GROMACS .gro file of C-alpha atoms in nm:
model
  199
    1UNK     CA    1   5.104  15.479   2.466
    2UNK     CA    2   5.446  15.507   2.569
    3UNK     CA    3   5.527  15.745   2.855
    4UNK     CA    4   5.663  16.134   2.786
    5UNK     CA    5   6.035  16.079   2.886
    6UNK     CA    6   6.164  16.297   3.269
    7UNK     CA    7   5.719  16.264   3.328
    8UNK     CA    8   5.860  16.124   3.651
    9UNK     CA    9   6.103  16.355   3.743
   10UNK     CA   10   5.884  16.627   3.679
   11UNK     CA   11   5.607  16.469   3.887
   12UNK     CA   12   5.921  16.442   4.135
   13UNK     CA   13   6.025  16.809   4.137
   14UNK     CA   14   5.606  16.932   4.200
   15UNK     CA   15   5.606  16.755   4.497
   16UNK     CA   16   5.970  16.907   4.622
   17UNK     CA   17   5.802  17.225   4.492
   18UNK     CA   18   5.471  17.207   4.695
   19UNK     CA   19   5.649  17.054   4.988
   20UNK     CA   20   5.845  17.355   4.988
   21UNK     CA   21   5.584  17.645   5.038
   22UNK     CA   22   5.430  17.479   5.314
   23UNK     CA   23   5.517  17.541   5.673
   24UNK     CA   24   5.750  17.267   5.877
   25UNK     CA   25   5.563  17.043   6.109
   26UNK     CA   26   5.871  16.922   6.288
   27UNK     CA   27   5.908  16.951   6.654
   28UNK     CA   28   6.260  17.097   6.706
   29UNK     CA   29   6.301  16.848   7.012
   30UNK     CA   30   6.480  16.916   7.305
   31UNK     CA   31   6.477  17.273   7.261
   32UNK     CA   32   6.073  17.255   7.252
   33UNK     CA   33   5.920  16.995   7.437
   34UNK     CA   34   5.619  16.781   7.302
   35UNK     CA   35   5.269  16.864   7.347
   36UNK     CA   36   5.197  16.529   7.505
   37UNK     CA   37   4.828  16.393   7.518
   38UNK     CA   38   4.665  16.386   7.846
   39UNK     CA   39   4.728  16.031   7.865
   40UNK     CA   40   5.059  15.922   7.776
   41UNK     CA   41   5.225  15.628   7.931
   42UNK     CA   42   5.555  15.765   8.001
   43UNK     CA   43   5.701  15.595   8.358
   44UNK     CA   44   5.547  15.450   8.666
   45UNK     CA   45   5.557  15.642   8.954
   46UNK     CA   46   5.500  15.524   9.321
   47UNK     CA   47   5.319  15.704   9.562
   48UNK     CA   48   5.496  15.528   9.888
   49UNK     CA   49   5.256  15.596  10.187
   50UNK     CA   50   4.986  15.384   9.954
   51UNK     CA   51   5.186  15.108   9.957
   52UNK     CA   52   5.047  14.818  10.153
   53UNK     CA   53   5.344  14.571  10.020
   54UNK     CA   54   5.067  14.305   9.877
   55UNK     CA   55   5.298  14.209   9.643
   56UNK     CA   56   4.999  14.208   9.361
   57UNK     CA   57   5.178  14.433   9.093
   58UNK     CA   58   5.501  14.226   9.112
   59UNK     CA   59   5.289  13.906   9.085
   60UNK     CA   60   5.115  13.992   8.802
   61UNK     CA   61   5.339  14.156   8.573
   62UNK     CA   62   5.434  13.962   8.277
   63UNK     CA   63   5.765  14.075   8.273
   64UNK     CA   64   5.906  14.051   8.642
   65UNK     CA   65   6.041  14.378   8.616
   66UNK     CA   66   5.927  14.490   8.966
   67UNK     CA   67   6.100  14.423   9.247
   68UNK     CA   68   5.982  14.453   9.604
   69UNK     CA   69   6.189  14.420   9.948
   70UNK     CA   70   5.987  14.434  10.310
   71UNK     CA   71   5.987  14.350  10.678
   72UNK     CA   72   5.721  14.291  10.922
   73UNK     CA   73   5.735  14.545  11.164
   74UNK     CA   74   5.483  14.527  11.541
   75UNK     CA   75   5.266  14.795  11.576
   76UNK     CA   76   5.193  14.826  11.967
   77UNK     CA   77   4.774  14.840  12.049
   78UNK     CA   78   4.603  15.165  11.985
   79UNK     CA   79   4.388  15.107  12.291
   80UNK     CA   80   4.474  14.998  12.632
   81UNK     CA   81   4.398  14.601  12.678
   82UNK     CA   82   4.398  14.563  12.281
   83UNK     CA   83   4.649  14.343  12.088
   84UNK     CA   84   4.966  14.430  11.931
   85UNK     CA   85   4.972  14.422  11.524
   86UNK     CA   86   5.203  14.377  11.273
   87UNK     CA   87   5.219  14.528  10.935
   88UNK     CA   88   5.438  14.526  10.625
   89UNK     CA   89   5.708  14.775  10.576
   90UNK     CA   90   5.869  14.892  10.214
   91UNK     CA   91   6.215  14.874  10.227
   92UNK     CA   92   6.255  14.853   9.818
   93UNK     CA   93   6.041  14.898   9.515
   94UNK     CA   94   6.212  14.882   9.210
   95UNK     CA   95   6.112  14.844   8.850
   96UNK     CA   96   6.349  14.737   8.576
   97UNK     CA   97   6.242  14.979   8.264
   98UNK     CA   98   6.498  14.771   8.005
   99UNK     CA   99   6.213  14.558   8.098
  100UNK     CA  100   5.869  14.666   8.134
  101UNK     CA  101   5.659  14.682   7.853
  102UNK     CA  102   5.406  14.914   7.949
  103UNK     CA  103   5.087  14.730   7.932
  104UNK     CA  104   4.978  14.885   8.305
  105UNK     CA  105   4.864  14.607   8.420
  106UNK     CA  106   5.075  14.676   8.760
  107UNK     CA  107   4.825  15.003   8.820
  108UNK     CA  108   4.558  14.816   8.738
  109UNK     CA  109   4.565  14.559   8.991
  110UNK     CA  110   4.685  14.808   9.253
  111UNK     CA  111   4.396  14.830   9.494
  112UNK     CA  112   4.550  15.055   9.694
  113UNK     CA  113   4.641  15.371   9.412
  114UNK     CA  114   4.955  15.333   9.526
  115UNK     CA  115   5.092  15.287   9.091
  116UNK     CA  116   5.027  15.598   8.843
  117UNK     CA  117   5.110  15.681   8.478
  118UNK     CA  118   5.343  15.973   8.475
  119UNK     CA  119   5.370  16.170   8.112
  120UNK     CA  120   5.750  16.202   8.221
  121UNK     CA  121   5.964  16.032   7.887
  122UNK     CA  122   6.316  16.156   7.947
  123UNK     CA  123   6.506  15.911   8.140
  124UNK     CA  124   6.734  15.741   7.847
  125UNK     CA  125   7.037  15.609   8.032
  126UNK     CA  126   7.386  15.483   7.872
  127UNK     CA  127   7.401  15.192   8.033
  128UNK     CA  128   7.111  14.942   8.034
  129UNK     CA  129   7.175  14.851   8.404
  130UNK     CA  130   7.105  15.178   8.539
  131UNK     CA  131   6.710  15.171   8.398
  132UNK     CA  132   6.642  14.998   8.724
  133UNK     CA  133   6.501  15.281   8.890
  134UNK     CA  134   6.433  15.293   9.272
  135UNK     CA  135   6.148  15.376   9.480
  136UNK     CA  136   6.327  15.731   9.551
  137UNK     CA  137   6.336  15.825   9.172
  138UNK     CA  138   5.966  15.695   9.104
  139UNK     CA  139   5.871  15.904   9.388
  140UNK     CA  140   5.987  16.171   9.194
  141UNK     CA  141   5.798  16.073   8.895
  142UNK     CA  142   5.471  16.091   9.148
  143UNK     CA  143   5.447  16.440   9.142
  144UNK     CA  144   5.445  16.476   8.739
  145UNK     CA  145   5.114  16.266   8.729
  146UNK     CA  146   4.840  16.478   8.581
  147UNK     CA  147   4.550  16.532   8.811
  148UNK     CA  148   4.255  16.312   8.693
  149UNK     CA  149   3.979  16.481   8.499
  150UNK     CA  150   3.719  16.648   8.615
  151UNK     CA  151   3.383  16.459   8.662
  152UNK     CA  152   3.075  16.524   8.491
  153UNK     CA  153   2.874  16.796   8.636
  154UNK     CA  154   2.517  16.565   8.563
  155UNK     CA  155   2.721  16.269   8.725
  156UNK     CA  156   2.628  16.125   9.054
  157UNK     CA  157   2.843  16.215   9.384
  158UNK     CA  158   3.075  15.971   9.428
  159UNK     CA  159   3.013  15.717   9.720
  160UNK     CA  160   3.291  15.791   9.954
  161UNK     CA  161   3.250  16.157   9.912
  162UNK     CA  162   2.895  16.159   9.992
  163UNK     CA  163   2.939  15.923  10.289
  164UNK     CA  164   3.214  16.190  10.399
  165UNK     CA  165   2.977  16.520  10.375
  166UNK     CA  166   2.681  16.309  10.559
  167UNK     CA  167   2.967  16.243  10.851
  168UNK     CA  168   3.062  16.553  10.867
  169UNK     CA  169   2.716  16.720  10.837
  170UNK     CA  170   2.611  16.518  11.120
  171UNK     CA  171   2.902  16.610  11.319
  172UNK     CA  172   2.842  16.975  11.309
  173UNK     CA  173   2.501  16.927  11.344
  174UNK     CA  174   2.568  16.774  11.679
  175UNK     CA  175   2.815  17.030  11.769
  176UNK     CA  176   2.525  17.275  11.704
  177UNK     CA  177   2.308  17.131  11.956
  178UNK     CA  178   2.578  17.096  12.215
  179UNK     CA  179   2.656  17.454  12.213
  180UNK     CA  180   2.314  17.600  12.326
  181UNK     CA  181   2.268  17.306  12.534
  182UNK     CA  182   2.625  17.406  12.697
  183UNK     CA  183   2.554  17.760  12.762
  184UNK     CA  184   2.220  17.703  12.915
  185UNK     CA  185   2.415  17.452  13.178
  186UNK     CA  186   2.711  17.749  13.247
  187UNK     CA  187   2.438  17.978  13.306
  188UNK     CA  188   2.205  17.725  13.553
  189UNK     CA  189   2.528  17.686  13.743
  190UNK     CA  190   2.636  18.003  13.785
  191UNK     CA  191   2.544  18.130  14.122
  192UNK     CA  192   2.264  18.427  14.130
  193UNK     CA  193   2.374  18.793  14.207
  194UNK     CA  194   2.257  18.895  14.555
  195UNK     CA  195   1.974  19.175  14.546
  196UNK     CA  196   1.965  19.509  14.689
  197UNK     CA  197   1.793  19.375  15.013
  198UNK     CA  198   1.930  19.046  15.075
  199UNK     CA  199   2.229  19.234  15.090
   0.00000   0.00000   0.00000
């Protein structure tokens, strides 16, 4: 059976139609900003004082977009008769985002949390050289990192936490005991009032 000639446009013209009476999904982007899920891979950002300089993330990323500068540095001894040591100083972290193709692997090997997933998108650049960022400007990105989600309220205490609250309970236990045990030395070594007849 041949087909009813303009079937097509008419099929055409009820979708325009329908498409019409609904309401626009579009995201009128910049002037409202994306409802981003919790976790997007946007940049990298550095949280510096975590930073050991092991030289891990740069090692293992595929793409040799990180780039890391240091010096050894002598720390002198912490106790009197102990040995000086030396330690690894950041002078550079930089990551080359015309690079980097966000696989993560450089916060996964971090053993340090010193590497985090900021949601932060919005660093285009009009020239390709200047997507090098520096450690200042993925400092910056630091402090756009989500906080991580809550735990489970059935879920075990974590293992550092609990050793923390059994160190401190201990501590103020021990403070407890050395208070009394204070006092009752003050008042042993006070000297006695005279009485009315030794007077």
């Amino acid at each position: 059976m041949a087909p009813i000639p303009g079937s097509g446009l008419a099929k055409g013209l009820a979708v325009t139609l329908r498409t019409m009476t609904r309401k626009s999904v579009t995201e009128q982007y910049p002037d409202a900003l994306p409802d981003l899920p919790p976790r997007t891979r946007g940049v990298i950002g550095l949280f510096e004082e975590n930073c050991t300089v092991c030289m891990l993330c740069a090692r293992e990323c595929p793409d040799w977009c990180i780039y890391i500068d240091s010096h050894k540095e002598t720390v002198p001894a912490a106790a009197p008769g102990g040995r000086e040591r030396s330690r690894n100083v950041l002078d550079r972290f930089a990551i080359d985002f015309s690079l980097c193709m966000y696989c993560g692997i450089c916060i996964e090997v971090c053993p340090f949390d010193a590497l985090f997933w900021s949601p932060e998108f919005e660093y285009a650049e009009t020239d390709i050289h200047e997507l090098t960022h520096e450690r200042d400007k993925l400092r910056e990105w630091m402090w756009t990192v989500p906080a991580p989600p809550a735990l489970d309220p059935g879920a075990e205490e974590p293992k550092e936490i609990a050793a923390a609250r059994k160190t401190a309970e201990k501590l103020a236990a021990a403070q407890a005991e050395q208070t009394p045990q204070t006092a009752q030395d003050e008042s042993a070594a006070a000297p006695a009032e005279p009485r009315e007849g030794e007077r």
